[in-house]
CSV table of C-alpha atoms in Angstrom, one decimal:
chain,number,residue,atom,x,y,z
A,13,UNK,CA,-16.5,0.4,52.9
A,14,UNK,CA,-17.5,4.3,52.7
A,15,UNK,CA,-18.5,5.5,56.5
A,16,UNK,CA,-20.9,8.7,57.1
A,17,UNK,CA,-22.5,10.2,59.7
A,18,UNK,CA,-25.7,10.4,59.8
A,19,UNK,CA,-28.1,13.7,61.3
A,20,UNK,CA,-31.7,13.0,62.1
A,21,UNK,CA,-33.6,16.6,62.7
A,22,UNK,CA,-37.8,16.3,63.3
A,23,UNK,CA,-39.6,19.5,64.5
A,24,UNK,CA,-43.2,20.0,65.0
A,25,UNK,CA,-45.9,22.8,65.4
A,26,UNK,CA,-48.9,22.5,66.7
A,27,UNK,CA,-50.8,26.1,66.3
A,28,UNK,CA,-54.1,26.6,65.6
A,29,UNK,CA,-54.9,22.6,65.0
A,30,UNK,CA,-52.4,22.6,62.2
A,31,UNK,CA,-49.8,20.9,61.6
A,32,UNK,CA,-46.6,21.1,60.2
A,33,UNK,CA,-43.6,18.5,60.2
A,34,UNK,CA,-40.2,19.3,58.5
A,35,UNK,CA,-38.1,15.7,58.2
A,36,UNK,CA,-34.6,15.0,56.7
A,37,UNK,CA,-32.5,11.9,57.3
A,38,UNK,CA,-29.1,13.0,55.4
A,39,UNK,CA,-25.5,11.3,54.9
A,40,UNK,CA,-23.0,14.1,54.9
A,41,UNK,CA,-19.4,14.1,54.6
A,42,UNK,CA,-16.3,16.5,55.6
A,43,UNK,CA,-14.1,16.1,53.6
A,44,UNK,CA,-14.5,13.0,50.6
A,45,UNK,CA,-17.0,10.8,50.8
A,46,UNK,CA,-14.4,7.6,50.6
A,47,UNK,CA,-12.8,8.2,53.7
A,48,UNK,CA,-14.6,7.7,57.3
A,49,UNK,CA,-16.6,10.9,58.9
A,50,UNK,CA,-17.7,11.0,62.4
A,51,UNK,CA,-19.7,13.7,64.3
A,52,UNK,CA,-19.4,14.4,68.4
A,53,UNK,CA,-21.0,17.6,69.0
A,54,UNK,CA,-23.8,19.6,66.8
A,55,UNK,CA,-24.8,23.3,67.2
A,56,UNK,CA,-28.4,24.9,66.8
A,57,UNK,CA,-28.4,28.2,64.1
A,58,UNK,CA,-31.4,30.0,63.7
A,59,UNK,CA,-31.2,29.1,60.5
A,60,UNK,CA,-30.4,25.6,60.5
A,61,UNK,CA,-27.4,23.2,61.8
A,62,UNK,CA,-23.3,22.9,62.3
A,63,UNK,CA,-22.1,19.8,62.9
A,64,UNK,CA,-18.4,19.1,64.1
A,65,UNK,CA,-16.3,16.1,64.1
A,66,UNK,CA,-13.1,14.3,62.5
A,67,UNK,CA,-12.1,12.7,59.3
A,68,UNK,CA,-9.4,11.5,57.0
A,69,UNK,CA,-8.1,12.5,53.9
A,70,UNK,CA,-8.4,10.6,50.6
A,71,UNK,CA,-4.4,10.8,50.5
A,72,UNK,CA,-4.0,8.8,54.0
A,73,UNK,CA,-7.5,7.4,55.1
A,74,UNK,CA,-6.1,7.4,58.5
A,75,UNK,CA,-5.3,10.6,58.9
A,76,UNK,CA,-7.3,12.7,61.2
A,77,UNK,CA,-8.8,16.2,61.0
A,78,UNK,CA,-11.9,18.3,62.2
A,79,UNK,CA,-14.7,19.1,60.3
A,80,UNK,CA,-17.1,21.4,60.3
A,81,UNK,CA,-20.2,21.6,58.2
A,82,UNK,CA,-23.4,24.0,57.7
A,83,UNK,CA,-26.7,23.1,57.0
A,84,UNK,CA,-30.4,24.7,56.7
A,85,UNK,CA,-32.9,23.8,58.1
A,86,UNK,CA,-34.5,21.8,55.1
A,87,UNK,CA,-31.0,20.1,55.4
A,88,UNK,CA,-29.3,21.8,52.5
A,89,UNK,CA,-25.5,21.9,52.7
A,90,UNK,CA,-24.0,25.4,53.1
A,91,UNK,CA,-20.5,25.0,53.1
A,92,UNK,CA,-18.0,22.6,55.0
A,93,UNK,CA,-14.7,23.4,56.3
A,94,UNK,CA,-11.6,21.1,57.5
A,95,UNK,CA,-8.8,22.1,59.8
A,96,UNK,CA,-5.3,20.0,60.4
A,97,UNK,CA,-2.2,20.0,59.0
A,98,UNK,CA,0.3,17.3,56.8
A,99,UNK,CA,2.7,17.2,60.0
A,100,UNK,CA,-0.2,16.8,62.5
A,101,UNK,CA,-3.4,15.4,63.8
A,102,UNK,CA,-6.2,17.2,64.7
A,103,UNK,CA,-9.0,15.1,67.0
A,104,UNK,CA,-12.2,15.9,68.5
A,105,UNK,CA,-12.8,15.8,71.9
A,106,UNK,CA,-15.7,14.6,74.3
A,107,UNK,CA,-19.6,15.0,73.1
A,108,UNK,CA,-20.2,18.2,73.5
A,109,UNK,CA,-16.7,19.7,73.2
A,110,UNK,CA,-18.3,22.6,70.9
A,111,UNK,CA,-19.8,25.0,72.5
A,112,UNK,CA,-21.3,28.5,72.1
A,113,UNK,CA,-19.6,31.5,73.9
A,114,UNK,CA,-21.7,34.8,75.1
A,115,UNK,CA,-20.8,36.8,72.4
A,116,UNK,CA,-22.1,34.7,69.5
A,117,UNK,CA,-18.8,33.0,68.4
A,118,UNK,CA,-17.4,29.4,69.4
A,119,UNK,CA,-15.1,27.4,71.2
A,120,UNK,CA,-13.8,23.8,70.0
A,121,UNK,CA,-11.5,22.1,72.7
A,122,UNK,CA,-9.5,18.7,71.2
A,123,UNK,CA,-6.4,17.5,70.8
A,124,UNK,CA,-3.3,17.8,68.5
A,125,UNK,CA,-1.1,15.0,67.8
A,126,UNK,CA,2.6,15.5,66.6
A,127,UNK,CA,5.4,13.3,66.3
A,128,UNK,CA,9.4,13.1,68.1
A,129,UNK,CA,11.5,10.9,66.9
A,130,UNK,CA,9.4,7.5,67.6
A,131,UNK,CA,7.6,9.4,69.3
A,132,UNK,CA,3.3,10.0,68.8
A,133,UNK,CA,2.4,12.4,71.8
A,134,UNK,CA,-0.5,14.6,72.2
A,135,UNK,CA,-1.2,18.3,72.8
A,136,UNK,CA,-4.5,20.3,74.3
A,137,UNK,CA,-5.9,22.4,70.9
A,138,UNK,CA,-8.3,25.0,71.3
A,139,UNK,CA,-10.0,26.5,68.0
A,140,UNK,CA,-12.5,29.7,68.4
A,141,UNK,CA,-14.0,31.0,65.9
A,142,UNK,CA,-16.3,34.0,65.0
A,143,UNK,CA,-19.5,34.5,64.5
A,144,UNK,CA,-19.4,33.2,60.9
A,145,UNK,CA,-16.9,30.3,61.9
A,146,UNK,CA,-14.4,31.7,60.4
A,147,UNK,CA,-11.3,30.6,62.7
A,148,UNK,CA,-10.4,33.8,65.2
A,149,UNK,CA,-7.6,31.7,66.6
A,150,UNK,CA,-5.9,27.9,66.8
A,151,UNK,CA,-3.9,27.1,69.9
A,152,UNK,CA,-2.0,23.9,70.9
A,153,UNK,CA,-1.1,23.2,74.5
A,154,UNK,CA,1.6,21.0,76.7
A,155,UNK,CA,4.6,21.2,78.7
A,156,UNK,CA,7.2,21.9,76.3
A,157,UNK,CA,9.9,21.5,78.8
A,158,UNK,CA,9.4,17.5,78.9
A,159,UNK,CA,8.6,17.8,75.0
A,160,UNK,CA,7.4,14.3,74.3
A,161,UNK,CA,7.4,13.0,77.4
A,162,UNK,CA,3.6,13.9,78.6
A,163,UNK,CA,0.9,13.5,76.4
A,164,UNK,CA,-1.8,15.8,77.1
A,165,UNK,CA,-5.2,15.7,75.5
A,166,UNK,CA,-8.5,17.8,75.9
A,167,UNK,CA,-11.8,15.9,76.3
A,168,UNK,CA,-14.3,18.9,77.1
A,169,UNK,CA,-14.9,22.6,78.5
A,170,UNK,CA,-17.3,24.8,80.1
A,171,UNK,CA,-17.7,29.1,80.0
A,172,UNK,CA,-17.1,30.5,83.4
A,173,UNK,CA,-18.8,33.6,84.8
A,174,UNK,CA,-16.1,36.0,83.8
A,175,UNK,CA,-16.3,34.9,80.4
A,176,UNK,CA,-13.0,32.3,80.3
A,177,UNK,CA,-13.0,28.8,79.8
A,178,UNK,CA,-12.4,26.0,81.9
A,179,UNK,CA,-10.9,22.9,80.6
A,180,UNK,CA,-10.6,19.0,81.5
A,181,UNK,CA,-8.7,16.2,79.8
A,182,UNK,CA,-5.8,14.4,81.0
A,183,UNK,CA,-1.7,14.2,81.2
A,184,UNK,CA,-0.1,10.6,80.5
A,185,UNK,CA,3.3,9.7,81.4
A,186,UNK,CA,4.7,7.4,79.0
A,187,UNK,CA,5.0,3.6,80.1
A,188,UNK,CA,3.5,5.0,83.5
A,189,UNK,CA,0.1,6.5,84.2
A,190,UNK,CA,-2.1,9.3,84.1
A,191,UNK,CA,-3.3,12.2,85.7
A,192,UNK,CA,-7.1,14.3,85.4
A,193,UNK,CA,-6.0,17.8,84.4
A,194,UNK,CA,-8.0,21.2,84.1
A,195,UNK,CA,-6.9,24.7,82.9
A,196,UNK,CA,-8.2,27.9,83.1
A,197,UNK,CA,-7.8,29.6,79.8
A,198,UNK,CA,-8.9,33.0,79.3
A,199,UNK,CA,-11.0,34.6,76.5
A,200,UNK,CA,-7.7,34.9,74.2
A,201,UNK,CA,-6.4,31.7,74.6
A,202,UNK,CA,-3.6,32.5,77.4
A,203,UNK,CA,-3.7,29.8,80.5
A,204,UNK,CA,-4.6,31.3,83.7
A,205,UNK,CA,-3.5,28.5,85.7
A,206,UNK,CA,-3.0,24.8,85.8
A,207,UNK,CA,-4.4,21.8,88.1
A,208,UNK,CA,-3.2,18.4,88.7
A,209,UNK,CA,-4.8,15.5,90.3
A,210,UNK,CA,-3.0,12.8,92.2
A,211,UNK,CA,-2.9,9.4,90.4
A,212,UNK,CA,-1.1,6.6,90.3
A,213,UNK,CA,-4.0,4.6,87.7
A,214,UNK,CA,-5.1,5.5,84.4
A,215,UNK,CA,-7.6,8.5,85.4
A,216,UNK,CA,-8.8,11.3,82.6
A,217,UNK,CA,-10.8,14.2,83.3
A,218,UNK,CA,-13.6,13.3,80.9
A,219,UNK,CA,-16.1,16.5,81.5
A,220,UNK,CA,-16.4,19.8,83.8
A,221,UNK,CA,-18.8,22.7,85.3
A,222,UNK,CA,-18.7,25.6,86.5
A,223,UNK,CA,-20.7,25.8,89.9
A,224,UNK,CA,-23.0,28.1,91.0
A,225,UNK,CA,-20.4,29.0,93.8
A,226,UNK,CA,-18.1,29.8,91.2
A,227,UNK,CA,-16.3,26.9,91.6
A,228,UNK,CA,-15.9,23.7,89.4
A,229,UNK,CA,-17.1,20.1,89.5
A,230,UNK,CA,-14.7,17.9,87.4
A,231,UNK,CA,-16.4,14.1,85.8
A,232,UNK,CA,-13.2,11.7,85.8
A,233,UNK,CA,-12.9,8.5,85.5
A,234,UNK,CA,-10.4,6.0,87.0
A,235,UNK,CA,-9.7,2.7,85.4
A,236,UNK,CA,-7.6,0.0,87.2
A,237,UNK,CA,-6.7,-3.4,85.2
A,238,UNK,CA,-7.3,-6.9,86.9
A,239,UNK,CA,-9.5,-9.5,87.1
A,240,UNK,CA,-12.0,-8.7,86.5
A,241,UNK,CA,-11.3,-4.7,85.2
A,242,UNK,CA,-12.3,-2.3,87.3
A,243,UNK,CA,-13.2,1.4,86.2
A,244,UNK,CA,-15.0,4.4,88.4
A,245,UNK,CA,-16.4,7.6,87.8
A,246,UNK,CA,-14.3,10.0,90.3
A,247,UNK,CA,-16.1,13.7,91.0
A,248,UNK,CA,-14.2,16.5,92.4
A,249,UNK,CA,-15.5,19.5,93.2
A,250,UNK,CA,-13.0,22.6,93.5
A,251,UNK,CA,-13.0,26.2,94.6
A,252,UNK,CA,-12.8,28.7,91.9
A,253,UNK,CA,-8.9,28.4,92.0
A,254,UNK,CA,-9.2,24.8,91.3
A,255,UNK,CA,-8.4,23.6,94.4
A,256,UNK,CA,-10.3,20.5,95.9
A,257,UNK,CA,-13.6,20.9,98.0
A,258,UNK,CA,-14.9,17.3,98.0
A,259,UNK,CA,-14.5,13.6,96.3
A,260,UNK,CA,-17.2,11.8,95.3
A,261,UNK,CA,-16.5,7.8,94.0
A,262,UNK,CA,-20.0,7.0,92.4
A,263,UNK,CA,-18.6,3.6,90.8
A,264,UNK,CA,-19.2,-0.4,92.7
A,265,UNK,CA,-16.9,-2.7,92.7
A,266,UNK,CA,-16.8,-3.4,88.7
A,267,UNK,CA,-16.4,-1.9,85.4
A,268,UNK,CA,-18.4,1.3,85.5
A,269,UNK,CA,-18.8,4.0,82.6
A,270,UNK,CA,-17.2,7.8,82.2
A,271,UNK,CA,-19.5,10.5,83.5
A,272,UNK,CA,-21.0,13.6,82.5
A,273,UNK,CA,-21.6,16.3,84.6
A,274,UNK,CA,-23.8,19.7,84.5
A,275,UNK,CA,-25.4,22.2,86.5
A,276,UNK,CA,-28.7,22.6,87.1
A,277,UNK,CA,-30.4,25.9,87.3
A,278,UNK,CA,-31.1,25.7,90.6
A,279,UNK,CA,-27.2,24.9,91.5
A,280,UNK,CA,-27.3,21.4,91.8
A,281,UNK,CA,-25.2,19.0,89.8
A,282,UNK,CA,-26.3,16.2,87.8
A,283,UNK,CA,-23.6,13.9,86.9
A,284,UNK,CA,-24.7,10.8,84.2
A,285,UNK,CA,-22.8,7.3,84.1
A,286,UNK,CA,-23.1,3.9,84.0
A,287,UNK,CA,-23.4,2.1,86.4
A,288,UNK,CA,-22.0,-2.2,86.4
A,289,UNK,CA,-24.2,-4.7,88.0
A,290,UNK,CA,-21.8,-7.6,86.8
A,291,UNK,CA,-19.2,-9.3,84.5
A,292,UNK,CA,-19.3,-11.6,81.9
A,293,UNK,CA,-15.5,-11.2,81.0
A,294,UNK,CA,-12.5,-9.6,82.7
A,295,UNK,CA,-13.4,-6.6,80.2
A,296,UNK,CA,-17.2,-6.8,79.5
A,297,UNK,CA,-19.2,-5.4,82.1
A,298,UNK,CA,-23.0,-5.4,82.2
A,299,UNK,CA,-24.4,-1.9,83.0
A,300,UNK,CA,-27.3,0.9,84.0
A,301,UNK,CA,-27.9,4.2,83.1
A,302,UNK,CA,-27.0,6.6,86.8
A,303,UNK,CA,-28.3,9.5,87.4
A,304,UNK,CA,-27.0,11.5,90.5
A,305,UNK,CA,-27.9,14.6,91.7
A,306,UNK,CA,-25.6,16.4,94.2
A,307,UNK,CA,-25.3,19.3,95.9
A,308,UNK,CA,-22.4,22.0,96.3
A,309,UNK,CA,-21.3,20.4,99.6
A,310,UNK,CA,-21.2,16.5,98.2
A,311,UNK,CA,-24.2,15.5,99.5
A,312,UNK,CA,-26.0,13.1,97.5
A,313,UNK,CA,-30.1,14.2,97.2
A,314,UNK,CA,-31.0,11.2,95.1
A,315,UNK,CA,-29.5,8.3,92.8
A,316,UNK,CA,-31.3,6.8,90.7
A,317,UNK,CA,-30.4,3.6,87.7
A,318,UNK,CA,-32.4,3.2,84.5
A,319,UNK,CA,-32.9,0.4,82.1
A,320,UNK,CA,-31.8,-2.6,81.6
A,321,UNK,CA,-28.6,-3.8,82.6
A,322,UNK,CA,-27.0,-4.6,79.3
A,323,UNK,CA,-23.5,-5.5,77.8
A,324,UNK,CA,-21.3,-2.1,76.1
A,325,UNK,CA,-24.2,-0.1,77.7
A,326,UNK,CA,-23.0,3.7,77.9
A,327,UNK,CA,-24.1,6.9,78.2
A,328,UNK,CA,-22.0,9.9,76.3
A,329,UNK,CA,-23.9,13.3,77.1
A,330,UNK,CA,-26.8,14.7,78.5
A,331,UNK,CA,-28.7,18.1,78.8
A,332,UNK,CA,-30.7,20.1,81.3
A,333,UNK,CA,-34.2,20.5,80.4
A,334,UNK,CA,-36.3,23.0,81.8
């Protein structure tokens, strides 16, 4: 079966008591329409779209690389580009793993995975490009001390103020567990510094902030098997070195969702999940939409669930409005 993704755009001006309505419902493919396309992060042009995400190749269906691909705003194609390799996978990361920097070009943070012996093992990849997105740079990332021992993979990223990047994923320790991670990369590519936190579980830094202290809040979540599963989204905030201010566990006692976290223009930081109510199965979990919104000290100004509680309910980004 032939899989697309699909990119729904619907402006509308009011001026004058005209109106004007430009629609396109479109199925767009990276690479070859006969292998699967998916899409996590999309970037506003002033003259039209870019769209990110992963494919195959017609030559090995499962084989994974990043697209990219330009649209107008009538929904025209431009041009569409692929990045990976025949030795190595390229994947995506979180929604909204794309970003644009303050110079006009872009950042894509994902992973990279490579095989030792019988071995499969990932690596942190950056790509930026320019301001055409044409590719200024490609960077992998992991400990190559302990080779294929740690697999390290890069969910998301956010601009600090001096213009670097800071980035979350996770390390996992073959047959053992694993641990949130962030980086601070600067504007070439070159790691500033490192942080590890403690765990013992299966925990994955899943998004991250920058503060308005100049620090960093850090959405992770923790997952611990039983019965019934248990998962939690874990906060930390850190300094601006990346050392640990404050711990916040916004999960209850079952199988809660990964959160996303931002900053608010006024400083505060909003941090999206899901929230479990119950459980029908050791691994189905009945959930909420949660909204929290926390200041830089930890304390909680208001919580707040939505919606139904419904089965494989989740939530996978947000955005500040004004």
């Amino acid at each position: 079966m032939n899989r697309f993704f699909f990119l729904l755009i619907i402006s509308q001006l009011c001026l004058m008591q005209s109106f004007s309505q430009d629609y396109f419902n479109l199925r767009l493919s990276f690479y070859h329409p006969s292998v699967w396309n998916t899409s996590n992060s999309i970037v506003l042009q002033n003259d039209g779209y870019v769209i990110i995400g992963s494919t195959g190749a017609p030559e090995n269906f499962y084989w994974h690389r990043i697209g990219v691909i330009k649209v107008d705003n009538q929904g025209n194609e431009q041009w569409v580009n692929t990045y990976g390799s025949d030795t190595e996978e390229y994947y995506g990361g979180y929604p909204g793993s794309t970003k644009v920097l303050h110079n006009q070009e872009y950042l894509f943070c994902g992973s990279k995975g490579c095989f030792f012996d019988d071995l499969f093992y990932h690596r942190g990849l950056l790509i930026k490009f320019d301001t055409n997105w044409g590719v200024t740079w490609i960077k992998d990332y992991g400990d190559n001390s302990i080779a294929a021992d740690t697999s390290i993979t890069f969910f998301q990223f956010d601009i600090c103020h001096d213009n670097s990047f800071i980035v979350t994923g996770f390390e996992y320790y073959f047959g053992s567990f694993s641990k949130p991670i962030i980086k601070k990369i600067d504007n070439e590519g070159n790691v500033q510094w490192t942080k590890r936190f403690s765990s013992n579980l299966i925990h994955e830094g899943r998004s991250v902030a920058t503060t308005s202290d100049s620090g960093f809040v850090i959405g992770t979540y923790r997952y611990t098997p039983g019965q019934p599963y248990t998962a939690d989204p874990i906060i930390y905030k850190t300094d601006s070195l990346g050392n640990i201010e404050w711990t916040k566990n916004l999960g209850g006692p079952y199988m809660d969702y990964y959160p996303t976290v931002k900053v608010a223009p006024d400083g505060r930081i909003i941090v999206a999940t899901c929230y479990a109510d119950s459980m029908a199965a050791p691994d189905i979990a009945y959930r909420r939409i949660n909204l929290v919104n926390v200041d830089n000290n930890g304390n909680i100004l208001w919580n707040r669930k939505y919606c139904n509680s419904t089965a494989y309910n989740y939530l996978s980004n947000i955005e500040i409005s004004s």
